Coordinates of C-alpha atoms in Angstrom, one line a residue:
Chain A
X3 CA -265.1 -107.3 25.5
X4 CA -262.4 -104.6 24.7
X5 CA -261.5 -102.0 27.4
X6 CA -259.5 -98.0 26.4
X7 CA -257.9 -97.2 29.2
X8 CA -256.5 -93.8 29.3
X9 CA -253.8 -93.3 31.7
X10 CA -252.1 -89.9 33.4
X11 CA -251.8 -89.7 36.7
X12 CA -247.8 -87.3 35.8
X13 CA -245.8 -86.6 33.2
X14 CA -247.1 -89.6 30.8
X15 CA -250.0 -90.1 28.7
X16 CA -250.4 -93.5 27.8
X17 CA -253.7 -94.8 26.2
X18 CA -254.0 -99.4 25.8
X19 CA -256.6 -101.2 24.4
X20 CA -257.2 -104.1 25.9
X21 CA -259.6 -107.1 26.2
X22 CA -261.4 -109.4 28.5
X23 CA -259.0 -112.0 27.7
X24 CA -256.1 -110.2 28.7
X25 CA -254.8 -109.7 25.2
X26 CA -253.2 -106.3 24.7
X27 CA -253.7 -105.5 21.8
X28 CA -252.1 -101.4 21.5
X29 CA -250.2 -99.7 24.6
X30 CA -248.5 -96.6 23.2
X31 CA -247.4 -94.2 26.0
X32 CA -246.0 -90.4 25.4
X33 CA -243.6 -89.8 27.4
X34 CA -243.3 -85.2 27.9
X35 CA -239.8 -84.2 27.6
X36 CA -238.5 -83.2 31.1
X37 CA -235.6 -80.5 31.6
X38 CA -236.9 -79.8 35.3
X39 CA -239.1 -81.5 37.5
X40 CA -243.1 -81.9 36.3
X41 CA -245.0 -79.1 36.3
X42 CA -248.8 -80.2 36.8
X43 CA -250.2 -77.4 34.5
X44 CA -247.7 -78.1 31.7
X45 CA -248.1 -81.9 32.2
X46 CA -251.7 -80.9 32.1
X47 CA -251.3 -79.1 29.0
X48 CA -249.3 -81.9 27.5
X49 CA -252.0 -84.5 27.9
X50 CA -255.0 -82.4 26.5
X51 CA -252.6 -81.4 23.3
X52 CA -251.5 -85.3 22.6
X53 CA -254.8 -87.3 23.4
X54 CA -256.2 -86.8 20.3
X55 CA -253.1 -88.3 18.1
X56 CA -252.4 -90.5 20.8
X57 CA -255.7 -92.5 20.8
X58 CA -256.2 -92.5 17.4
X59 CA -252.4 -94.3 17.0
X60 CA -253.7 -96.7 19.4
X61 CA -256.8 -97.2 17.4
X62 CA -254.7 -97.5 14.6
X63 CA -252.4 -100.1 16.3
X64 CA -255.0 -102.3 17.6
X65 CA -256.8 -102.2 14.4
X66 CA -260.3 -101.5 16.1
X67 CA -262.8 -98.2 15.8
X68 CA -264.3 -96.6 18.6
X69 CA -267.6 -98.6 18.0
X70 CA -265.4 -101.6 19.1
X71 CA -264.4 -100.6 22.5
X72 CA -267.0 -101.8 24.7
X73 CA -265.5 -100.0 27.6
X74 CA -263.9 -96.6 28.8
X75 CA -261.4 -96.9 32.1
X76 CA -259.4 -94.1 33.0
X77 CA -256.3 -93.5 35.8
X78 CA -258.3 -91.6 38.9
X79 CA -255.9 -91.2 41.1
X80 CA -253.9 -90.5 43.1
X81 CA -251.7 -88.1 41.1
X82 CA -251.3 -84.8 39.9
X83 CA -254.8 -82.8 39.4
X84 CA -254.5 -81.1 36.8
X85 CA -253.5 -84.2 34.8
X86 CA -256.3 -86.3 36.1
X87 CA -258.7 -84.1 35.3
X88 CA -257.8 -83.6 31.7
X89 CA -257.8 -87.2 31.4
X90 CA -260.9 -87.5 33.1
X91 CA -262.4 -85.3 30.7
X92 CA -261.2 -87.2 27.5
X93 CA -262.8 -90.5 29.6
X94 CA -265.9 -88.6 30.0
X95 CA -266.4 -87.3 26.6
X96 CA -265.7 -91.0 24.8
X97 CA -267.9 -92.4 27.1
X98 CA -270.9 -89.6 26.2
X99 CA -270.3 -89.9 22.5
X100 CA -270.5 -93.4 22.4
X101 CA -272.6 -94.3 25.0
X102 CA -270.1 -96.5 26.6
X103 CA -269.9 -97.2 30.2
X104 CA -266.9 -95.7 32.3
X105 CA -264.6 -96.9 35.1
X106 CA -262.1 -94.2 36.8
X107 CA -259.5 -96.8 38.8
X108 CA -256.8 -96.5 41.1
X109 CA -253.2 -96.0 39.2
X110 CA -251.4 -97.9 42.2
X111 CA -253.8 -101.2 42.3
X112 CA -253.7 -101.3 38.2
X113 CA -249.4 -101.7 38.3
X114 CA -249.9 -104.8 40.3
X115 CA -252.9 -106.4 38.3
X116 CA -250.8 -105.6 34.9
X117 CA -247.8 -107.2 36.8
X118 CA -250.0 -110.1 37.5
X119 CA -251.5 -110.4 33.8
X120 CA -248.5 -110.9 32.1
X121 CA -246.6 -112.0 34.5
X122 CA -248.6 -115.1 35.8
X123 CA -247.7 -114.1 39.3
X124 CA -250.8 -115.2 41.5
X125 CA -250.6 -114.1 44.6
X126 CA -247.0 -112.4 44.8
X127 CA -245.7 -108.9 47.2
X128 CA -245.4 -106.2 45.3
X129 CA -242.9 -103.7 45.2
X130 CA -243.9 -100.8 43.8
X131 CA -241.4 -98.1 43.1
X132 CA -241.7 -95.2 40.1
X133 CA -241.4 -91.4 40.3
X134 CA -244.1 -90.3 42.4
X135 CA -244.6 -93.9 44.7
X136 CA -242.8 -96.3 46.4
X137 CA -244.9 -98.7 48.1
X138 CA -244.8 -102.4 49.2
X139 CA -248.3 -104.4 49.1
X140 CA -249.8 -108.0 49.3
X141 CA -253.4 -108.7 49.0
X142 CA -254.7 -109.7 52.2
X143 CA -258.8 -110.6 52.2
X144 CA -260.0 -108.0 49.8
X145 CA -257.7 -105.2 49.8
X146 CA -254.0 -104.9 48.6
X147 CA -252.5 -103.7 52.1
X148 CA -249.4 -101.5 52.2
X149 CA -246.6 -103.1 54.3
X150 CA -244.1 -100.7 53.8
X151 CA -244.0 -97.3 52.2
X152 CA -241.5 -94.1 51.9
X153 CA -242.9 -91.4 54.3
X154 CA -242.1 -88.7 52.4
X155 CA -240.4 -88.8 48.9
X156 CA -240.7 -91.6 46.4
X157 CA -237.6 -93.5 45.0
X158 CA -237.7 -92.0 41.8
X159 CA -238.1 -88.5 43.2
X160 CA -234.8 -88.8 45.3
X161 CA -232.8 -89.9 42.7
X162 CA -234.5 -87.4 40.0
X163 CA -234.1 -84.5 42.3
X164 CA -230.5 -85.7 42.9
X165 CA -229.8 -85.1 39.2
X166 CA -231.4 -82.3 38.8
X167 CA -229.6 -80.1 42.0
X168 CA -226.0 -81.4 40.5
X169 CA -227.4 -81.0 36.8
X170 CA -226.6 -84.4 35.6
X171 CA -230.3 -84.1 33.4
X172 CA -233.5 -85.6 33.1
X173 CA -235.1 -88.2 33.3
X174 CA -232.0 -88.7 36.4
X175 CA -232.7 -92.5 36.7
X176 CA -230.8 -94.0 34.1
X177 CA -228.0 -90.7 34.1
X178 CA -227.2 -92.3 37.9
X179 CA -227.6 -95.5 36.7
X180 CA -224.6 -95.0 34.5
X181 CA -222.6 -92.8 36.3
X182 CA -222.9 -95.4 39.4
X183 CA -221.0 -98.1 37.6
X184 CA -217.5 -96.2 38.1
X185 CA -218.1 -95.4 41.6
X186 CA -217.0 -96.4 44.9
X187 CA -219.0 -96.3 48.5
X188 CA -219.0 -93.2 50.8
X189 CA -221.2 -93.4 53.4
X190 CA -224.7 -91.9 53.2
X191 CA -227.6 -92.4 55.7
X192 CA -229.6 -94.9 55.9
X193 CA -232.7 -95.0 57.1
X194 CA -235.3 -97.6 57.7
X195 CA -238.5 -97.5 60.0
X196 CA -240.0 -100.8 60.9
X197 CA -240.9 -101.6 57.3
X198 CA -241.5 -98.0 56.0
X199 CA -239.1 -95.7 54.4
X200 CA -237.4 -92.2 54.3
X201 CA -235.2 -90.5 51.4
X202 CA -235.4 -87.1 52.1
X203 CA -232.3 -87.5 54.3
X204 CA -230.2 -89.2 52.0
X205 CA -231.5 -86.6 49.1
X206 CA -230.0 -84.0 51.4
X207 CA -226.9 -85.6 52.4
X208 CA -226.1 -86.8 48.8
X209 CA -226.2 -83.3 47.0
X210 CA -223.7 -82.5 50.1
X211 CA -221.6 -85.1 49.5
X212 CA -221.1 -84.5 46.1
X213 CA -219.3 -81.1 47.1
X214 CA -216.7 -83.7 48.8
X215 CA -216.5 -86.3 46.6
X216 CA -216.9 -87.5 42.7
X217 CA -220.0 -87.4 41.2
X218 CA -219.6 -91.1 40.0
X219 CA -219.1 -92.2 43.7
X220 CA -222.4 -90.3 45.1
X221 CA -224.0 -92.4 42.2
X222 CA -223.0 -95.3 43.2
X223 CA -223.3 -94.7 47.0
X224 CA -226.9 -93.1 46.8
X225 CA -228.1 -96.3 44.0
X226 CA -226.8 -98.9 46.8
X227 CA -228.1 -97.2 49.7
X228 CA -231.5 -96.2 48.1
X229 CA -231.9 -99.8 46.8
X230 CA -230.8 -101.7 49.5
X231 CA -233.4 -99.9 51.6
X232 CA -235.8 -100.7 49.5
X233 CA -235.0 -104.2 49.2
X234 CA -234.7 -104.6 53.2
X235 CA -238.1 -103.4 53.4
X236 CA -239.6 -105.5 50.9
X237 CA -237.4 -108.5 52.6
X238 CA -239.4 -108.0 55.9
X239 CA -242.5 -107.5 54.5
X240 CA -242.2 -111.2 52.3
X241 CA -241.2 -112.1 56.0
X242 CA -244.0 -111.2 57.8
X243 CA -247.0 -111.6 55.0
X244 CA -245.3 -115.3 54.2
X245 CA -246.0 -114.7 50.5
X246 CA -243.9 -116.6 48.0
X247 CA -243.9 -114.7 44.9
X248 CA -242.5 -111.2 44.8
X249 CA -243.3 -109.1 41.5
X250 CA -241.7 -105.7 40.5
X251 CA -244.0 -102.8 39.2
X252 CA -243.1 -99.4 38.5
X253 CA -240.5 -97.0 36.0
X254 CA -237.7 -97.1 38.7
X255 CA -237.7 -101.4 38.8
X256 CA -236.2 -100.9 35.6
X257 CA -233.0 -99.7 37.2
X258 CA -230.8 -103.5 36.4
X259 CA -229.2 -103.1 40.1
X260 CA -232.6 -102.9 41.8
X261 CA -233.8 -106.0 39.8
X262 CA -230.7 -107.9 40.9
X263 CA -230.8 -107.0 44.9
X264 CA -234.4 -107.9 44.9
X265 CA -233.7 -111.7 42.7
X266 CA -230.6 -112.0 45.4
X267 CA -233.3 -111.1 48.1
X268 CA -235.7 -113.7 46.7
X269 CA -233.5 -116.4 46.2
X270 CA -232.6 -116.1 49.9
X271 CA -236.2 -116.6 50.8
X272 CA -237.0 -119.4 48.2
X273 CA -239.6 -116.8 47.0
X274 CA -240.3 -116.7 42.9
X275 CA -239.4 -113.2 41.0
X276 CA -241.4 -112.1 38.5
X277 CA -240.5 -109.0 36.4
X278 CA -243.0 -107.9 33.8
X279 CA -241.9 -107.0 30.2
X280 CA -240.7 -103.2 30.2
X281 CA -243.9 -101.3 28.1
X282 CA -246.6 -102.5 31.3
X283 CA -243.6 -101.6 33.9
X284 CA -243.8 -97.8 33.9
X285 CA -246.9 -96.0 33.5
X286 CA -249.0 -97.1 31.1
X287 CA -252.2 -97.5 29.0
X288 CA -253.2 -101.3 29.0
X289 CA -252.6 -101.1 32.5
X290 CA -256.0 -98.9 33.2
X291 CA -257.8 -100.5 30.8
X292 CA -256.9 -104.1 31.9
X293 CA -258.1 -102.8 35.7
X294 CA -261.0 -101.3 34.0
X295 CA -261.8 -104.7 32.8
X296 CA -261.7 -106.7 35.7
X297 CA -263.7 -104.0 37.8
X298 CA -266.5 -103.9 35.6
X299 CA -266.8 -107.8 35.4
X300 CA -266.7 -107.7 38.5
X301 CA -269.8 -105.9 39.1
X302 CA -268.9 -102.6 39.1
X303 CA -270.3 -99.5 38.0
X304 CA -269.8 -95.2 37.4
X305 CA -272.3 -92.7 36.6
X306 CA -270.8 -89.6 35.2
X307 CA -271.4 -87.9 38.5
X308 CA -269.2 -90.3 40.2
X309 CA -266.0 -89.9 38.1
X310 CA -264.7 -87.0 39.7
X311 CA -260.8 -87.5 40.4
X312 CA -258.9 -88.3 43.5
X313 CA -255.6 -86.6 44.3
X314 CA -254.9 -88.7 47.4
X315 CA -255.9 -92.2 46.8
X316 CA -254.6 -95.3 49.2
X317 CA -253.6 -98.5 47.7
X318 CA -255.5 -100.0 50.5
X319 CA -258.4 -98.1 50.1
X320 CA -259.6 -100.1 46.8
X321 CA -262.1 -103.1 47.4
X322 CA -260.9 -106.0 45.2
X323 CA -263.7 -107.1 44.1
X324 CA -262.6 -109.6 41.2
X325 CA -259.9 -111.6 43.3
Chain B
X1 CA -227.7 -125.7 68.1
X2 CA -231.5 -125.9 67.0
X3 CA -232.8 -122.7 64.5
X4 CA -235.6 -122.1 66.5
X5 CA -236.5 -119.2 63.6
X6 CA -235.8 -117.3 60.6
X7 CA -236.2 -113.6 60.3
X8 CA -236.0 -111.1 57.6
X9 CA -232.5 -109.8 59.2
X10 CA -231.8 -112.8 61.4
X11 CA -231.4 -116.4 62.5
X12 CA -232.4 -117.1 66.1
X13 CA -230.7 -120.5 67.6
X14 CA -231.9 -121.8 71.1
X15 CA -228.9 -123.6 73.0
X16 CA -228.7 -124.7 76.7
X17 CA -232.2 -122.3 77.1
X18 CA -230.7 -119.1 75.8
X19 CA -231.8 -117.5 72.7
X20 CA -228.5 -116.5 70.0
X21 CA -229.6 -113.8 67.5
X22 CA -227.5 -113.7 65.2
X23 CA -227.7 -111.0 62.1
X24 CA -227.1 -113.0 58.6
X25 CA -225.0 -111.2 56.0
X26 CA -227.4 -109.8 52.9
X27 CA -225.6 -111.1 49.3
X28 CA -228.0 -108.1 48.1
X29 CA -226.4 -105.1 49.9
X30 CA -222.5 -104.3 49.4
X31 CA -220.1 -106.0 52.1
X32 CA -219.6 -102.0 53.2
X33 CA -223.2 -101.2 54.1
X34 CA -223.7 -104.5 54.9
X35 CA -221.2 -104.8 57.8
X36 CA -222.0 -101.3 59.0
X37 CA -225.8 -102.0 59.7
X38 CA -225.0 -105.5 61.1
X39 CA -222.7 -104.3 63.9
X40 CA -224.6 -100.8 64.2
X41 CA -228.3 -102.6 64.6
X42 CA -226.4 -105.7 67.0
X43 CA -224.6 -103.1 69.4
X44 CA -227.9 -100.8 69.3
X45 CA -230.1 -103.9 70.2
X46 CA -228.4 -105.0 72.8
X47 CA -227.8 -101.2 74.5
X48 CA -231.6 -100.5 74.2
X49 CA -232.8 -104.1 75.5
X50 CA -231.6 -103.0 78.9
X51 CA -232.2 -99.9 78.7
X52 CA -235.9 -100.4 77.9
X53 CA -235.7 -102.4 81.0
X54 CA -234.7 -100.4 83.2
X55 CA -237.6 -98.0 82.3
X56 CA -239.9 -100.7 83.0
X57 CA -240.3 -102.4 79.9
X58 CA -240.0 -106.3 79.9
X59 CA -237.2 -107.4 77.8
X60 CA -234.9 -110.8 77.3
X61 CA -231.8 -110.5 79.4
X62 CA -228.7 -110.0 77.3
X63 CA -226.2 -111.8 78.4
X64 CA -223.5 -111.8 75.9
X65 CA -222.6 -109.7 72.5
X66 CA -220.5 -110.5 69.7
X67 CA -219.8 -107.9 67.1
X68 CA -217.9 -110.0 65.0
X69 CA -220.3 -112.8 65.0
X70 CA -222.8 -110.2 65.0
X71 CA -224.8 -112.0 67.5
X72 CA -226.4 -111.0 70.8
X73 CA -226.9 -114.2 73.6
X74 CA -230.0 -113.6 75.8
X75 CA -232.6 -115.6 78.1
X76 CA -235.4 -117.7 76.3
X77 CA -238.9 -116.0 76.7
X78 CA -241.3 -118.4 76.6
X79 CA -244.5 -116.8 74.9
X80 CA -246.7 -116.0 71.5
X81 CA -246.2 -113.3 69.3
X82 CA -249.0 -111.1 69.9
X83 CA -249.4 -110.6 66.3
X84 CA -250.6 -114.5 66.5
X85 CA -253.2 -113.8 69.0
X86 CA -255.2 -110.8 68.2
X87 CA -257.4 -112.5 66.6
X88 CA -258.2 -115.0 69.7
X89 CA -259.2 -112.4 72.3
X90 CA -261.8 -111.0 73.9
X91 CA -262.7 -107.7 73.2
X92 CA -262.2 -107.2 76.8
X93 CA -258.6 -108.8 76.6
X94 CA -257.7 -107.1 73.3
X95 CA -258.5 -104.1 75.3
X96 CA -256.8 -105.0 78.3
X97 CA -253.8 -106.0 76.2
X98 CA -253.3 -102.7 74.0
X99 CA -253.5 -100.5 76.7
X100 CA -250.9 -102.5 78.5
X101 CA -248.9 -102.4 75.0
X102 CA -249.7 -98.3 75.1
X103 CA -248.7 -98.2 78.6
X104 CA -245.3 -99.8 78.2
X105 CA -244.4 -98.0 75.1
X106 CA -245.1 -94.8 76.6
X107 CA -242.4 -95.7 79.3
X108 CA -240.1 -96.0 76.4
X109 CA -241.0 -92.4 75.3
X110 CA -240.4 -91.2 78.5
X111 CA -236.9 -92.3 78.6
X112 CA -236.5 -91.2 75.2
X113 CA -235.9 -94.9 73.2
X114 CA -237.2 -95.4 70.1
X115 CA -237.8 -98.9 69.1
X116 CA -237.8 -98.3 65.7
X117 CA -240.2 -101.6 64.5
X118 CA -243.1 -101.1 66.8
X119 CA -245.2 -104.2 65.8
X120 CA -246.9 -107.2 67.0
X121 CA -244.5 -109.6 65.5
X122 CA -241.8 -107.8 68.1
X123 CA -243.7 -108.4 71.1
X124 CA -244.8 -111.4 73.5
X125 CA -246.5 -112.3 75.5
X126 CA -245.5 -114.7 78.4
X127 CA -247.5 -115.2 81.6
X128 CA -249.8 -112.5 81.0
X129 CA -246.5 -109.8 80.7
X130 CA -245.8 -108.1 77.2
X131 CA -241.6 -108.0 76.4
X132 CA -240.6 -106.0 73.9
X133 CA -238.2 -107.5 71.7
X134 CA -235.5 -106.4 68.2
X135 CA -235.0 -103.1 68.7
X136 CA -232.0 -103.4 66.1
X137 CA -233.7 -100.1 64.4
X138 CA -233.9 -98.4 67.7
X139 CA -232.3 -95.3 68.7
X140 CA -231.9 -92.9 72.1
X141 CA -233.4 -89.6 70.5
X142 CA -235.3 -87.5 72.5
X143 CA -237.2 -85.6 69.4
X144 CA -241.0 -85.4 69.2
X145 CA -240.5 -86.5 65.3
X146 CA -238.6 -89.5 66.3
X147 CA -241.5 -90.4 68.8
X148 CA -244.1 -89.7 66.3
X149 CA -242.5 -91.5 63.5
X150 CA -242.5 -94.5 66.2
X151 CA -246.0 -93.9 67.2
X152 CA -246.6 -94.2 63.4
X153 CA -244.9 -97.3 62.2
X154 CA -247.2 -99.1 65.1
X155 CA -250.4 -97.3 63.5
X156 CA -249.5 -98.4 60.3
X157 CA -249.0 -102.2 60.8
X158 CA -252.3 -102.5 63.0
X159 CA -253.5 -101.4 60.0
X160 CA -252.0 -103.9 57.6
X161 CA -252.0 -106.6 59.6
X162 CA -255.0 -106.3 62.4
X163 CA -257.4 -104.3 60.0
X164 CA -260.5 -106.2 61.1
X165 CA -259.7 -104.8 65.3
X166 CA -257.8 -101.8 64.2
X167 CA -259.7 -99.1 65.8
X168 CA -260.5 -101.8 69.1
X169 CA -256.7 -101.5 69.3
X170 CA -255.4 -98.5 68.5
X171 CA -258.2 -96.6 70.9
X172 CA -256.9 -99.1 73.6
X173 CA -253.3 -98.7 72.4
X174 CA -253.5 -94.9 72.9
X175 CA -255.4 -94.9 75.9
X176 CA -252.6 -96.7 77.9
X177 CA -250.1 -94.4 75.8
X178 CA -251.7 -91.0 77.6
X179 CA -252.1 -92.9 80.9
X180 CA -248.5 -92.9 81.2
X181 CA -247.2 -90.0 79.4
X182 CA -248.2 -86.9 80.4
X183 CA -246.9 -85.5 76.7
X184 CA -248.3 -87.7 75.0
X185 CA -250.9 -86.1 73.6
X186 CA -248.0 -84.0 72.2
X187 CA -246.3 -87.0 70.5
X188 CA -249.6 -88.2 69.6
X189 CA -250.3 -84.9 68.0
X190 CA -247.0 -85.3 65.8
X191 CA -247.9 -88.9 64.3
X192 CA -250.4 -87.4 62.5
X193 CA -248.4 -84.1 61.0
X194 CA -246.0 -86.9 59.9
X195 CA -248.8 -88.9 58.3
X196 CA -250.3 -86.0 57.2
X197 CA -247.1 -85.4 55.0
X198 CA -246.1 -88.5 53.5
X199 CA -247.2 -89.3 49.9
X200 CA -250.2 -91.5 50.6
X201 CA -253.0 -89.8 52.5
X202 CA -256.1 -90.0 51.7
X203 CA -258.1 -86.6 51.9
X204 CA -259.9 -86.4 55.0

């Protein structure tokens, strides 16, 4: 069986083909050029312009025609609206046109089950942390549960927003990244509730500080504190779920520093640390469609009717049916 | 000295019957942050446990801290982790029990400590009392969003972790938090604004 999943839930458009075996045969993800923050009708405009080339490159790439695919899966949520629904609507009209079946899935739960794919992580933690979510779950009879989670901004949104308010550029992630490795600590808040998170405070405090003092040491001082949140967070959560694998999902895990407090963090525990390759960390294609797969083998089934997006879409609202 | 258990943030060591909690440097964070949280969360803990007891919260008894050591000495209390038992109860005991739990952290409310971990894992019970125990990420703060924000971390790990008797015990839980807090309703009230905010709720 061969799954398109289409995904593009921000400011990427990625389309994978997939199949029941877990081979990925095409994931080819567009990335729209950022100067600000996303705009969801531009994003929105973005997607409808570059689906067409986009899923005829991955066509190309897999080296299958659309009388292959057995399968249409789609990212329903949660994200930006006007995104979902354009990519609802190039789900929908593949799935009229050639009569295929189609499966809208939940962007969050398809991160871990790519992670797990490719990965061979069985029954690992996940931290979750990207632009628009930061989230730590474990699958716990049926559902993946959220044990820890920001309260208000995501990861990547704190440092992104950083960049942008001192101009540093876009995408911020990696400019920090770099500017981080000549900086020293200044103390910025910290702030960790039971196992969830906040970083609007240390957004705040860390465009003030970098009135005060250099750039390169806000960088650095924001990375650590951001990360080391994170990571204590995740550390409590592989403490009180007793899981012994933790795996990494998301564009922000890409960040070298993060990956090594978390393997320190893991070694600690004696847990294992599983990173998957870089093209299935961010947002991506393969990922939906690899979701898509195990859903519908699993029994499960859309009418048309019942692909209508969802903005606002828990982790721990998914059944998992196929685990 | 026996290592009687080993937390995310600490080791706990049981010698001559008292309890040693001692807060483990993290290779992961820099020394800097590192040492600050270790002392800040040791000194906090300790201030709060008697604090919280003296507004009618059970607690251990501190009875010695050492910030270099980063360690706080207090009596052994010998009882389950109500996260352990949930599952064993009654629904009359499950009831009886959250609105005791309710009860008890709306005493903390009133004298304006947050405990900053609310969860089963940091409570016992021991002879049919509930202690409330690590309040390392406590704090005095007399704000509505910092009692909401409390109100909310509980609600959120019944639901991770007790998901099969979540609504049993959170309509138990909040029962005994009104009982004994007349603004409750207010702080009540303010968990779900918070909620309401944050990235991940579902459209209701």
């Amino acid at each position: 069986m061969i799954c398109l999943g289409i995904e593009g839930t921000a400011e990427k458009l990625g389309v994978g083909i997939v199949t029941s075996d877990g081979e990925i045969l095409a994931n080819i993800t567009k990335h729209m050029p950022l100067r600000e923050g996303i705009h969801p009708r531009e994003a929105a405009q973005h997607h409808a312009q570059n689906i067409k080339p986009l899923l005829k490159k991955a066509l190309e790439k897999a080296g299958v025609s659309l009388d292959e695919v057995d399968l249409i899966a789609f990212s329903r949520g949660p994200g930006l609206g006007p995104c979902l629904r354009v990519v609802a609507v190039a789900a929908r009209a593949l799935a009229l046109k050639y009569r295929l079946p189609i499966l809208g899935v939940n962007h969050c739960v398809a991160h871990i089950e790519i992670g797990r794919l490719t990965t061979g992580a069985e029954d690992p933690l996940t931290v979750y942390a990207s632009g628009g979510n930061t989230q730590v779950t474990a699958y716990v009879e049926g559902r993946y549960r959220v044990f820890g989670e920001t309260l208000d901004i995501a990861l990547g949104n704190c440092i992104d927003q950083f960049a942008r308010e001192l101009e540093l550029g876009a995408p911020g992630g990696p400019i920090v990244e770099k500017l981080a490795r000549n900086g020293s600590y200044v103390e910025l808040p910290y702030v960790v509730k039971g196992m969830d998170l906040s970083y609007s405070g240390l957004l705040t405090a860390a465009v003030k500080k970098a009135k005060e003092v250099s750039v390169a040491d806000v960088c650095f001082s924001l990375q650590e504190t951001a990360f080391a949140m994170l990571v204590e967070v995740a550390e409590r959560a592989l403490a009180h779920t007793e899981k012994e694998e933790v795996l990494i999902a998301g564009g922000v895990v890409v960040n070298r520093r993060l990956q090594e407090m978390l393997r320190s963090m893991c070694a600690e525990h004696g847990a294992a640390f599983f990173a998957p390759p870089r093209d299935v960390l961010g947002d991506n294609g393969a990922m939906i469609a690899w979701l898509g797969i195990l859903s519908h083998n699993s029994g499960m089934k859309q009418s048309l009717e019942d692909t209508h997006v969802i903005q606002r879409w828990r982790t721990d609202e998914v059944e998992v049916l196929w685990r | 000295m026996e290592i009687i258990a080993k937390g995310a943030e600490a080791n706990l060591y049981l010698e001559n019957g008292v309890v040693i909690k001692e807060r483990i440097r993290k290779e992961y964070r820099i020394p800097e942050i590192d040492e600050t949280l270790r002392s800040m969360r040791t000194k906090r803990e300790a201030k709060l446990l008697s604090l919280a007891r003296r507004a009618g919260v059970p607690t251990p008894v501190v009875l010695d801290v050492d910030t270099k050591r980063k360690s706080i000495t207090m009596n052994y209390i010998d009882g389950e982790k109500v996260k352990y038992i949930v599952d064993t109860l009654s629904k009359e005991e499950l009831n009886r029990l959250f609105s005791e739990i309710g009860s008890l952290a709306a005493k903390l409310h009133r004298s304006h400590i947050i405990h900053g971990d609310m969860t089963t894992s940091n409570m016992l019970l021991s002879r049919g009392r509930v202690f409330f125990i690590d309040f390392g990420l406590g704090e005095v703060n007399p704000s509505l969003e910092a009692k909401g924000t409390d109100l909310l971390v509980f609600r959120k790990s019944v639901r991770s972790t007790h998901f099969r008797r979540e609504k049993e015990i959170l309509k138990a839980f909040f029962a005994g938090y009104r009982s004994e807090y007349p603004d409750g309703e207010e702080v009540i009230e303010r968990m779900k604004r918070i909620e309401r905010r944050g990235r991940y709720v579902s459209a209701r």
